[in-house]
Amino acid sequence: MSRALPPASTDTPAVDCSEAARRWTLVAAILGSGMAFVDGTIVNVALPAIQHAMQATTAGAQWVMESYALLLSALLLVGGVLGDRFGRRRVFALGALVFTVSSLGCAAAPGIGWLVVARGLQGLGAALLVPGSLSLITSAYPKERRGRAIGTWSAFSGVTAAIGPVLGGFLVEHLSWHWAFLINLPLGLALIAICRWQVPESRGARAGGIDVAGALLATLGLSGVVYALIEAPQQGWLSPGVGIAAALGVSASIAFAVVERRIAAPMLPLGLFRDRTFAGANLLTLLLYAALGGSLFFVPLNLIQVQGYGATGAGASLLPFIVIMFVLSRWTGQLVDRVGARLPLVVGPAMAAGGFALYAVPGVGGSYWTTFFPAAAVLGLGMSITIAPLTTTVMNALEPGLAGTASGVNNAVSRVAGLIAIAAFGVVLTQGFDARLQAGLHGLSLPHEVVQSIVDQKARLAGIELPHGAEVARGIVDHAFVAGFRRVMLLSAALALLSSLVAGFMIRDPQR
């Protein structure tokens, strides 16, 4: 549910181009951002099939998501600067090419390591696509027509968000997981052709410097922290690899903060956080999007591997969440004008916390309408109340000339939150799973070698393949996963409540 990066300035003059070129530019922006956003949801639904086909651990499945999010998060702000300096169409088309070629690499991956690397390259391509989408619209449409064009882009983004998980589930269930990536090939080739022959070129009037040091340090810092969190449950917290990665991640993160304070054109202007409302809005984003991104990563695993849903059903399970957000977005956008931003930013996250808590209620089995539907609906309502006021708060916190930078920073914060949370929540779920699994196996009369076979596979969590004669242990494995899943959802509820408190203490409505 992350928000796309807006153009650097709404006062940018439009390039001289035909009406047909403007329409094709809008199509290209919708197609490019849609590919980048939907790919995450499609792959999320495909992960159980990928894990089974490649005999991968849950850590391996996490890396399939994290390598994409890592490069996208670390390079998102740099991608916008590259477009302003070297040409928005050129950089956008390069992003489409990288994304398309790496999608083919993902589909052809013979093993989990190959897939993780190809997914990282997809993230690199997405980092060039996402900030360029609205910059292209801004450069093609005059100021008085941009609002309508951006509204069209936003509406289609909502439609693709709703279709993505269901389409991904259908492809995985009726064809194979490879099609979750192959579907990008015709879309990517069409996008490249549109950019080449229909989209006008433009550049930023005041393109900033390229913060190479900041980009490298951000990538190293995030990589080290994420590696330590994902690999610690298997290797142990005191293992050399985990310790070195953690030290590298923390050191690079500290160095990143130092560099960003000293250079003239930082990718993350830390001085912006001196504004209390801006800092509060981003802290709220960090907490709430950590809860959202970290928890929803595990929902398809629960539905498919434990509850017995098909991939299509698992993808469709979040439709209430998306539909409610789509339907209420216009109404919630007017809330700020009526009551200010602070009240919705207190109520919305608190309601989202109730949705996360409802996800912790179901056990194994039961009707969707009485188990996961209430959770998805309440979570969707809470996020609907939150997103528009949060975006408005971020955009209004600073002077208009910094609106693009402010929103870009907030977008990056939301993505980093999900990136770190998926890794951290994996630790929480694994601890709950291991404790419940050991207790459950202890109460069964199974041969030692069968028990050992199950324990040796515990890194796969609910994806454990039971040896012949041990089918009785399936219930133990499923309930162990649910025990860990409940811990994750309750932690998400706590983070959402904390974000509500942050809004209450730090967000201030301007005098009207």
Short mmCIF file of C-alpha atoms in Angstrom, two decimals:
data_model
loop_
_atom_site.label_atom_id
_atom_site.label_comp_id
_atom_site.label_asym_id
_atom_site.label_seq_id
_atom_site.Cartn_x
_atom_site.Cartn_y
_atom_site.Cartn_z
CA MET A 1 0.00 0.00 0.00
CA SER A 2 3.00 2.27 -0.35
CA ARG A 3 2.51 5.61 -2.00
CA ALA A 4 4.35 6.39 -5.19
CA LEU A 5 6.93 9.15 -5.34
CA PRO A 6 5.44 12.42 -6.58
CA PRO A 7 7.21 14.77 -8.93
CA ALA A 8 9.88 17.02 -7.59
CA SER A 9 7.71 20.09 -7.97
CA THR A 10 4.18 20.77 -9.07
CA ASP A 11 5.41 24.00 -10.71
CA THR A 12 7.52 22.21 -13.33
CA PRO A 13 6.60 23.53 -16.81
CA ALA A 14 5.24 20.97 -19.27
CA VAL A 15 7.26 20.01 -22.36
CA ASP A 16 5.85 20.87 -25.76
CA CYS A 17 4.21 17.67 -27.04
CA SER A 18 1.04 16.46 -28.75
CA GLU A 19 -2.10 15.27 -26.99
CA ALA A 20 -1.39 11.74 -28.23
CA ALA A 21 2.07 11.90 -26.61
CA ARG A 22 0.50 13.01 -23.33
CA ARG A 23 -1.96 10.11 -23.37
CA TRP A 24 0.81 7.61 -24.13
CA THR A 25 2.92 9.11 -21.35
CA LEU A 26 0.08 8.50 -18.91
CA VAL A 27 -0.22 4.91 -20.15
CA ALA A 28 3.54 4.41 -19.69
CA ALA A 29 3.45 5.82 -16.15
CA ILE A 30 0.55 3.55 -15.18
CA LEU A 31 2.17 0.49 -16.75
CA GLY A 32 5.62 1.12 -15.25
CA SER A 33 4.53 1.85 -11.69
CA GLY A 34 1.96 -0.96 -11.88
CA MET A 35 4.64 -3.50 -12.81
CA ALA A 36 6.84 -2.40 -9.92
CA PHE A 37 4.08 -2.33 -7.28
CA VAL A 38 2.13 -5.43 -8.29
CA ASP A 39 5.21 -7.62 -8.64
CA GLY A 40 5.60 -7.70 -4.88
CA THR A 41 2.04 -8.90 -4.28
CA ILE A 42 2.14 -11.49 -7.06
CA VAL A 43 5.40 -12.96 -5.80
CA ASN A 44 4.12 -12.99 -2.22
CA VAL A 45 1.29 -15.31 -3.27
CA ALA A 46 3.72 -17.43 -5.32
CA LEU A 47 6.20 -17.91 -2.46
CA PRO A 48 4.75 -21.16 -1.04
CA ALA A 49 4.95 -22.77 -4.52
CA ILE A 50 8.49 -21.44 -5.00
CA GLN A 51 9.55 -22.72 -1.58
CA HIS A 52 8.13 -26.18 -2.34
CA ALA A 53 9.59 -26.39 -5.86
CA MET A 54 13.08 -25.32 -4.75
CA GLN A 55 13.02 -27.10 -1.38
CA ALA A 56 13.91 -23.75 0.16
CA THR A 57 13.86 -22.73 3.79
CA THR A 58 11.65 -19.90 5.03
CA ALA A 59 14.80 -17.77 5.15
CA GLY A 60 15.27 -18.43 1.43
CA ALA A 61 11.67 -17.39 0.78
CA GLN A 62 12.26 -14.22 2.81
CA TRP A 63 15.27 -13.36 0.67
CA VAL A 64 13.16 -13.64 -2.49
CA MET A 65 11.09 -10.73 -1.16
CA GLU A 66 13.86 -8.90 0.69
CA SER A 67 16.38 -8.69 -2.17
CA TYR A 68 13.77 -6.87 -4.27
CA ALA A 69 12.75 -4.55 -1.43
CA LEU A 70 16.37 -3.93 -0.43
CA LEU A 71 17.53 -2.46 -3.75
CA LEU A 72 14.25 -0.59 -4.24
CA SER A 73 14.40 0.97 -0.77
CA ALA A 74 18.07 1.91 -0.90
CA LEU A 75 18.04 3.41 -4.41
CA LEU A 76 14.54 4.91 -4.62
CA LEU A 77 15.66 8.48 -3.88
CA VAL A 78 18.66 8.18 -6.21
CA GLY A 79 16.42 7.02 -9.07
CA GLY A 80 14.57 10.34 -9.14
CA VAL A 81 17.81 12.34 -9.27
CA LEU A 82 19.12 10.21 -12.13
CA GLY A 83 15.98 10.94 -14.15
CA ASP A 84 16.24 14.68 -13.55
CA ARG A 85 19.89 14.71 -14.62
CA PHE A 86 20.09 12.23 -17.52
CA GLY A 87 16.54 12.39 -18.84
CA ARG A 88 13.37 11.04 -17.27
CA ARG A 89 12.29 9.02 -20.30
CA ARG A 90 15.77 7.54 -20.73
CA VAL A 91 16.10 6.46 -17.10
CA PHE A 92 12.49 5.23 -16.98
CA ALA A 93 13.03 3.13 -20.12
CA LEU A 94 16.29 1.79 -18.67
CA GLY A 95 14.39 0.78 -15.54
CA ALA A 96 11.80 -1.02 -17.71
CA LEU A 97 14.59 -2.86 -19.56
CA VAL A 98 16.35 -3.94 -16.36
CA PHE A 99 13.04 -5.00 -14.79
CA THR A 100 12.01 -7.02 -17.86
CA VAL A 101 15.33 -8.82 -18.34
CA SER A 102 15.59 -9.63 -14.64
CA SER A 103 11.99 -10.97 -14.70
CA LEU A 104 13.13 -13.45 -17.35
CA GLY A 105 16.05 -14.33 -15.10
CA CYS A 106 13.64 -14.94 -12.21
CA ALA A 107 11.45 -17.24 -14.32
CA ALA A 108 14.48 -19.22 -15.49
CA ALA A 109 16.05 -19.51 -12.02
CA PRO A 110 17.31 -23.06 -11.37
CA GLY A 111 17.72 -22.47 -7.64
CA ILE A 112 16.92 -20.12 -4.80
CA GLY A 113 20.28 -18.29 -4.99
CA TRP A 114 19.79 -17.40 -8.65
CA LEU A 115 16.26 -16.23 -7.92
CA VAL A 116 17.37 -13.99 -5.06
CA VAL A 117 19.99 -12.28 -7.28
CA ALA A 118 17.51 -11.81 -10.13
CA ARG A 119 14.97 -10.36 -7.70
CA GLY A 120 17.58 -7.87 -6.54
CA LEU A 121 18.04 -6.74 -10.15
CA GLN A 122 14.27 -6.38 -10.40
CA GLY A 123 14.44 -4.07 -7.39
CA LEU A 124 17.11 -2.01 -9.15
CA GLY A 125 14.84 -1.66 -12.18
CA ALA A 126 11.89 -0.72 -9.95
CA ALA A 127 14.01 1.99 -8.26
CA LEU A 128 14.29 3.64 -11.69
CA LEU A 129 10.61 3.10 -12.58
CA VAL A 130 8.82 4.22 -9.43
CA PRO A 131 10.10 7.82 -9.05
CA GLY A 132 9.97 8.31 -12.83
CA SER A 133 6.29 7.48 -13.28
CA LEU A 134 4.82 10.69 -11.87
CA SER A 135 7.77 12.77 -13.06
CA LEU A 136 6.82 11.80 -16.62
CA ILE A 137 3.21 12.88 -16.03
CA THR A 138 4.38 16.17 -14.51
CA SER A 139 6.65 16.91 -17.46
CA ALA A 140 3.99 16.03 -20.09
CA TYR A 141 0.89 17.76 -18.65
CA PRO A 142 0.49 21.51 -17.97
CA LYS A 143 -0.16 22.49 -14.37
CA GLU A 144 -3.91 22.98 -14.75
CA ARG A 145 -4.35 19.41 -16.10
CA ARG A 146 -1.93 17.48 -13.90
CA GLY A 147 -4.41 16.86 -11.09
CA ARG A 148 -6.78 14.96 -13.36
CA ALA A 149 -3.92 12.99 -14.97
CA ILE A 150 -2.50 12.03 -11.58
CA GLY A 151 -6.01 11.08 -10.41
CA THR A 152 -6.34 8.75 -13.40
CA TRP A 153 -2.95 7.25 -12.58
CA SER A 154 -4.02 6.78 -8.94
CA ALA A 155 -7.31 5.10 -9.90
CA PHE A 156 -5.59 2.59 -12.16
CA SER A 157 -3.01 1.95 -9.42
CA GLY A 158 -5.88 0.94 -7.14
CA VAL A 159 -7.27 -1.42 -9.76
CA THR A 160 -3.90 -3.10 -10.35
CA ALA A 161 -3.41 -3.46 -6.59
CA ALA A 162 -6.71 -5.33 -6.38
CA ILE A 163 -6.07 -7.52 -9.42
CA GLY A 164 -2.43 -8.36 -8.67
CA PRO A 165 -2.78 -10.95 -5.88
CA VAL A 166 -5.72 -12.69 -7.55
CA LEU A 167 -3.98 -12.80 -10.93
CA GLY A 168 -0.80 -14.06 -9.30
CA GLY A 169 -2.69 -16.77 -7.47
CA PHE A 170 -4.47 -17.86 -10.65
CA LEU A 171 -1.21 -18.09 -12.61
CA VAL A 172 0.51 -20.07 -9.88
CA GLU A 173 -2.43 -22.41 -9.34
CA HIS A 174 -3.30 -23.12 -12.98
CA LEU A 175 0.08 -22.72 -14.73
CA SER A 176 3.20 -22.46 -12.53
CA TRP A 177 5.09 -20.04 -10.33
CA HIS A 178 7.29 -19.14 -13.33
CA TRP A 179 4.36 -17.18 -14.80
CA ALA A 180 4.40 -14.80 -11.84
CA PHE A 181 7.53 -13.42 -13.53
CA LEU A 182 6.90 -14.24 -17.20
CA ILE A 183 3.83 -12.02 -17.24
CA ASN A 184 6.21 -9.05 -16.98
CA LEU A 185 7.85 -9.80 -20.34
CA PRO A 186 5.08 -8.65 -22.72
CA LEU A 187 4.25 -5.74 -20.40
CA GLY A 188 7.89 -4.68 -20.20
CA LEU A 189 8.48 -4.91 -23.95
CA ALA A 190 5.32 -2.88 -24.60
CA LEU A 191 6.48 -0.28 -22.06
CA ILE A 192 9.91 0.04 -23.69
CA ALA A 193 8.30 0.49 -27.13
CA ILE A 194 5.93 3.18 -25.81
CA CYS A 195 8.84 5.05 -24.20
CA ARG A 196 10.92 4.83 -27.37
CA TRP A 197 8.30 6.12 -29.81
CA GLN A 198 5.66 8.03 -27.85
CA VAL A 199 6.97 9.54 -24.60
CA PRO A 200 8.66 12.98 -24.78
CA GLU A 201 12.00 13.46 -23.07
CA SER A 202 12.43 15.91 -20.19
CA ARG A 203 14.93 16.83 -17.50
CA GLY A 204 14.77 18.53 -14.13
CA ALA A 205 15.42 22.26 -14.13
CA ARG A 206 17.57 21.94 -11.01
CA ALA A 207 18.86 18.38 -10.98
CA GLY A 208 20.65 17.71 -7.71
CA GLY A 209 23.93 15.87 -7.25
CA ILE A 210 24.03 12.08 -7.20
CA ASP A 211 24.75 10.89 -3.67
CA VAL A 212 26.83 7.82 -4.57
CA ALA A 213 28.31 7.46 -1.07
CA GLY A 214 24.89 7.67 0.54
CA ALA A 215 23.42 5.08 -1.82
CA LEU A 216 26.26 2.63 -1.20
CA LEU A 217 26.18 3.09 2.58
CA ALA A 218 22.38 2.75 2.67
CA THR A 219 22.59 -0.49 0.70
CA LEU A 220 25.37 -1.89 2.91
CA GLY A 221 23.60 -0.86 6.11
CA LEU A 222 20.26 -2.37 5.16
CA SER A 223 21.90 -5.50 3.74
CA GLY A 224 23.87 -6.18 6.91
CA VAL A 225 20.93 -5.72 9.25
CA VAL A 226 18.56 -7.77 7.09
CA TYR A 227 21.09 -10.59 6.65
CA ALA A 228 21.66 -10.82 10.40
CA LEU A 229 17.94 -10.93 11.18
CA ILE A 230 17.10 -13.52 8.51
CA GLU A 231 20.02 -15.86 9.07
CA ALA A 232 20.24 -15.70 12.88
CA PRO A 233 17.44 -18.24 13.53
CA GLN A 234 19.35 -20.84 11.48
CA GLN A 235 23.00 -19.94 12.12
CA GLY A 236 22.63 -18.65 15.67
CA TRP A 237 23.05 -15.12 16.96
CA LEU A 238 26.68 -15.77 17.95
CA SER A 239 27.78 -17.22 14.62
CA PRO A 240 30.61 -15.32 12.84
CA GLY A 241 28.55 -14.63 9.70
CA VAL A 242 25.65 -13.09 11.63
CA GLY A 243 27.97 -11.08 13.87
CA ILE A 244 29.99 -9.66 10.97
CA ALA A 245 26.83 -8.79 9.02
CA ALA A 246 25.27 -7.06 12.03
CA ALA A 247 28.45 -5.07 12.72
CA LEU A 248 28.73 -4.08 9.06
CA GLY A 249 25.08 -3.05 8.94
CA VAL A 250 25.25 -0.91 12.07
CA SER A 251 28.59 0.67 11.08
CA ALA A 252 27.40 1.50 7.57
CA SER A 253 24.16 2.95 8.94
CA ILE A 254 26.08 5.24 11.31
CA ALA A 255 28.42 6.26 8.48
CA PHE A 256 25.37 6.96 6.29
CA ALA A 257 23.97 9.37 8.90
CA VAL A 258 27.34 11.15 9.15
CA VAL A 259 27.70 11.47 5.37
CA GLU A 260 24.14 12.72 4.90
CA ARG A 261 24.74 15.48 7.46
CA ARG A 262 27.91 16.72 5.77
CA ILE A 263 27.45 16.57 1.99
CA ALA A 264 25.82 19.35 0.00
CA ALA A 265 23.19 17.25 -1.83
CA PRO A 266 22.21 14.30 0.40
CA MET A 267 19.71 11.68 -0.75
CA LEU A 268 18.14 11.88 2.73
CA PRO A 269 18.20 15.47 4.09
CA LEU A 270 18.28 14.79 7.82
CA GLY A 271 17.58 18.41 8.64
CA LEU A 272 13.98 17.91 7.53
CA PHE A 273 13.35 15.87 10.67
CA ARG A 274 13.77 18.96 12.85
CA ASP A 275 10.15 19.71 12.01
CA ARG A 276 8.11 17.98 14.70
CA THR A 277 5.12 17.16 12.51
CA PHE A 278 7.28 15.82 9.67
CA ALA A 279 9.30 13.70 12.11
CA GLY A 280 6.10 12.43 13.75
CA ALA A 281 4.51 11.53 10.40
CA ASN A 282 7.58 9.55 9.38
CA LEU A 283 7.85 7.79 12.75
CA LEU A 284 4.17 6.85 12.42
CA THR A 285 4.92 5.57 8.89
CA LEU A 286 7.88 3.53 10.11
CA LEU A 287 5.85 1.80 12.84
CA LEU A 288 2.61 1.26 10.92
CA TYR A 289 4.20 0.10 7.67
CA ALA A 290 6.50 -2.21 9.60
CA ALA A 291 3.37 -3.80 11.05
CA LEU A 292 1.67 -3.96 7.66
CA GLY A 293 4.55 -5.16 5.49
CA GLY A 294 5.99 -7.55 8.05
CA SER A 295 2.74 -9.26 8.97
CA LEU A 296 1.11 -9.56 5.56
CA PHE A 297 4.19 -11.34 4.23
CA PHE A 298 3.19 -14.37 6.32
CA VAL A 299 -0.55 -14.35 5.55
CA PRO A 300 -0.27 -16.29 2.24
CA LEU A 301 2.04 -18.83 3.91
CA ASN A 302 -0.60 -19.42 6.58
CA LEU A 303 -3.50 -19.61 4.14
CA ILE A 304 -1.80 -21.94 1.64
CA GLN A 305 0.44 -24.13 3.79
CA VAL A 306 -1.72 -24.39 6.91
CA GLN A 307 -5.33 -23.51 6.05
CA GLY A 308 -5.34 -25.39 2.74
CA TYR A 309 -6.28 -22.46 0.47
CA GLY A 310 -5.34 -22.50 -3.18
CA ALA A 311 -3.07 -19.73 -4.45
CA THR A 312 -6.02 -17.94 -6.06
CA GLY A 313 -8.02 -18.04 -2.83
CA ALA A 314 -5.05 -16.78 -0.86
CA GLY A 315 -4.64 -13.87 -3.26
CA ALA A 316 -8.35 -13.07 -3.11
CA SER A 317 -8.37 -13.14 0.70
CA LEU A 318 -7.01 -9.58 0.81
CA LEU A 319 -9.59 -8.20 -1.62
CA PRO A 320 -11.77 -6.79 1.23
CA PHE A 321 -8.72 -4.87 2.45
CA ILE A 322 -8.04 -3.39 -1.00
CA VAL A 323 -11.67 -2.78 -2.00
CA ILE A 324 -12.45 -0.93 1.23
CA MET A 325 -9.42 1.29 0.72
CA PHE A 326 -10.39 1.95 -2.90
CA VAL A 327 -14.02 2.76 -2.09
CA LEU A 328 -13.28 4.98 0.92
CA SER A 329 -10.22 6.80 -0.43
CA ARG A 330 -12.21 9.77 -1.73
CA TRP A 331 -14.13 10.16 1.54
CA THR A 332 -11.05 9.86 3.73
CA GLY A 333 -9.28 12.39 1.54
CA GLN A 334 -11.86 14.96 2.70
CA LEU A 335 -11.37 14.16 6.40
CA VAL A 336 -8.39 16.46 6.72
CA ASP A 337 -10.41 19.45 5.51
CA ARG A 338 -13.19 18.69 8.01
CA VAL A 339 -11.42 17.58 11.19
CA GLY A 340 -7.71 18.00 10.49
CA ALA A 341 -5.14 15.22 10.18
CA ARG A 342 -4.39 14.48 13.84
CA LEU A 343 -7.70 12.79 14.75
CA PRO A 344 -7.73 10.39 11.75
CA LEU A 345 -4.07 9.56 12.40
CA VAL A 346 -4.95 8.57 15.96
CA VAL A 347 -8.12 6.64 15.10
CA GLY A 348 -6.95 4.94 11.89
CA PRO A 349 -3.85 3.17 13.26
CA ALA A 350 -5.78 2.18 16.41
CA MET A 351 -8.41 0.55 14.21
CA ALA A 352 -5.69 -1.11 12.13
CA ALA A 353 -4.34 -2.54 15.39
CA GLY A 354 -7.72 -4.18 15.89
CA GLY A 355 -7.43 -5.73 12.43
CA PHE A 356 -4.00 -7.18 13.21
CA ALA A 357 -5.33 -8.53 16.51
CA LEU A 358 -8.20 -10.24 14.66
CA TYR A 359 -5.65 -12.03 12.46
CA ALA A 360 -4.33 -13.63 15.66
CA VAL A 361 -7.70 -15.20 16.47
CA PRO A 362 -8.12 -18.04 13.89
CA GLY A 363 -6.59 -21.44 14.57
CA VAL A 364 -6.46 -24.19 11.95
CA GLY A 365 -9.55 -24.54 9.76
CA GLY A 366 -12.84 -22.66 9.78
CA SER A 367 -14.76 -20.61 7.24
CA TYR A 368 -12.97 -17.64 5.65
CA TRP A 369 -15.94 -15.39 6.47
CA THR A 370 -15.60 -15.99 10.20
CA THR A 371 -11.80 -16.16 10.41
CA PHE A 372 -9.78 -14.00 8.03
CA PHE A 373 -12.49 -11.82 6.43
CA PRO A 374 -13.20 -9.75 9.61
CA ALA A 375 -9.48 -9.13 10.05
CA ALA A 376 -8.97 -8.00 6.44
CA ALA A 377 -12.04 -5.75 6.58
CA VAL A 378 -11.13 -4.01 9.86
CA LEU A 379 -7.51 -3.61 8.75
CA GLY A 380 -8.67 -2.11 5.45
CA LEU A 381 -10.92 0.34 7.25
CA GLY A 382 -8.12 1.41 9.58
CA MET A 383 -5.64 1.93 6.76
CA SER A 384 -8.27 3.79 4.70
CA ILE A 385 -8.70 6.31 7.50
CA THR A 386 -4.92 6.68 7.83
CA ILE A 387 -3.34 6.90 4.37
CA ALA A 388 -4.85 10.09 2.92
CA PRO A 389 -4.37 12.18 6.11
CA LEU A 390 -0.84 10.81 6.47
CA THR A 391 0.06 11.77 2.90
CA THR A 392 -1.47 15.22 3.39
CA THR A 393 0.45 15.72 6.64
CA VAL A 394 3.75 14.81 5.00
CA MET A 395 3.10 17.11 2.03
CA ASN A 396 2.00 20.06 4.21
CA ALA A 397 4.63 19.73 6.93
CA LEU A 398 7.33 21.52 4.93
CA GLU A 399 7.39 24.43 2.51
CA PRO A 400 5.89 23.73 -0.96
CA GLY A 401 9.28 23.67 -2.66
CA LEU A 402 10.22 20.61 -0.58
CA ALA A 403 6.99 18.69 -1.17
CA GLY A 404 8.55 16.21 -3.60
CA THR A 405 11.51 15.59 -1.30
CA ALA A 406 9.23 15.17 1.72
CA SER A 407 7.04 12.61 -0.01
CA GLY A 408 10.04 10.79 -1.43
CA VAL A 409 11.55 10.46 2.04
CA ASN A 410 8.24 9.21 3.43
CA ASN A 411 7.92 6.67 0.63
CA ALA A 412 11.44 5.40 1.32
CA VAL A 413 10.66 5.18 5.07
CA SER A 414 7.59 3.02 4.37
CA ARG A 415 9.61 0.63 2.20
CA VAL A 416 12.50 0.38 4.65
CA ALA A 417 9.97 -0.35 7.41
CA GLY A 418 8.56 -3.32 5.49
CA LEU A 419 12.04 -4.51 4.55
CA ILE A 420 13.28 -4.63 8.15
CA ALA A 421 9.99 -5.96 9.52
CA ILE A 422 9.86 -9.01 7.24
CA ALA A 423 13.29 -10.02 8.52
CA ALA A 424 12.57 -9.22 12.18
CA PHE A 425 9.13 -10.83 12.22
CA GLY A 426 10.66 -13.98 10.78
CA VAL A 427 12.69 -14.25 13.99
CA VAL A 428 9.56 -13.82 16.11
CA LEU A 429 7.59 -16.41 14.14
CA THR A 430 10.47 -18.91 14.15
CA GLN A 431 10.85 -18.72 17.94
CA GLY A 432 7.13 -19.34 18.48
CA PHE A 433 7.11 -22.15 15.93
CA ASP A 434 10.14 -23.93 17.40
CA ALA A 435 8.80 -23.83 20.96
CA ARG A 436 5.37 -25.20 19.99
CA LEU A 437 6.83 -27.82 17.62
CA GLN A 438 9.15 -29.27 20.25
CA ALA A 439 6.36 -29.46 22.80
CA GLY A 440 4.02 -31.09 20.30
CA LEU A 441 6.51 -33.68 19.07
CA HIS A 442 7.38 -34.57 22.65
CA GLY A 443 3.80 -35.72 23.16
CA LEU A 444 3.77 -38.04 20.13
CA SER A 445 5.04 -41.61 20.02
CA LEU A 446 7.07 -41.38 16.81
CA PRO A 447 10.34 -43.17 15.97
CA HIS A 448 13.44 -41.14 16.72
CA GLU A 449 14.51 -40.96 13.08
CA VAL A 450 11.10 -39.57 12.08
CA VAL A 451 11.24 -36.90 14.77
CA GLN A 452 14.78 -36.02 13.71
CA SER A 453 13.67 -35.69 10.08
CA ILE A 454 11.00 -33.19 11.13
CA VAL A 455 13.39 -31.23 13.36
CA ASP A 456 15.98 -31.07 10.57
CA GLN A 457 13.39 -29.35 8.37
CA LYS A 458 12.13 -26.87 10.94
CA ALA A 459 13.70 -23.97 9.02
CA ARG A 460 10.95 -24.53 6.44
CA LEU A 461 8.24 -23.91 9.07
CA ALA A 462 4.83 -24.95 7.72
CA GLY A 463 6.53 -26.12 4.50
CA ILE A 464 7.95 -29.17 6.29
CA GLU A 465 7.50 -32.35 4.24
CA LEU A 466 6.62 -35.16 6.63
CA PRO A 467 8.25 -38.58 6.16
CA HIS A 468 6.07 -41.60 5.42
CA GLY A 469 4.15 -42.73 8.47
CA ALA A 470 4.37 -39.36 10.22
CA GLU A 471 1.17 -37.83 8.85
CA VAL A 472 -0.15 -37.62 12.40
CA ALA A 473 2.42 -34.86 12.99
CA ARG A 474 0.82 -32.55 10.38
CA GLY A 475 -1.50 -31.08 12.99
CA ILE A 476 1.48 -30.41 15.27
CA VAL A 477 3.32 -28.56 12.49
CA ASP A 478 0.25 -26.53 11.53
CA HIS A 479 -0.54 -25.49 15.09
CA ALA A 480 3.13 -24.62 15.65
CA PHE A 481 3.02 -22.24 12.68
CA VAL A 482 -0.21 -20.68 13.95
CA ALA A 483 1.45 -20.13 17.35
CA GLY A 484 4.28 -18.19 15.71
CA PHE A 485 1.86 -16.39 13.38
CA ARG A 486 -0.15 -15.17 16.36
CA ARG A 487 2.97 -13.66 17.92
CA VAL A 488 3.65 -11.76 14.69
CA MET A 489 0.10 -10.41 14.49
CA LEU A 490 0.04 -9.31 18.13
CA LEU A 491 3.40 -7.58 17.64
CA SER A 492 1.92 -5.84 14.59
CA ALA A 493 -1.06 -4.73 16.67
CA ALA A 494 1.31 -3.29 19.28
CA LEU A 495 3.28 -1.36 16.62
CA ALA A 496 0.05 0.02 15.15
CA LEU A 497 -1.11 1.19 18.59
CA LEU A 498 2.28 2.78 19.16
CA SER A 499 1.95 4.65 15.85
CA SER A 500 -1.43 5.94 17.04
CA LEU A 501 0.21 7.28 20.20
CA VAL A 502 2.93 8.93 18.11
CA ALA A 503 0.23 10.76 16.15
CA GLY A 504 -1.42 11.91 19.34
CA PHE A 505 1.79 13.34 20.78
CA MET A 506 3.66 14.61 17.70
CA ILE A 507 1.16 15.56 14.98
CA ARG A 508 -0.18 19.10 15.21
CA ASP A 509 -2.87 20.51 12.95
CA PRO A 510 -2.12 24.02 11.66
CA GLN A 511 -4.42 26.82 12.76
CA ARG A 512 -7.30 27.10 10.28
#
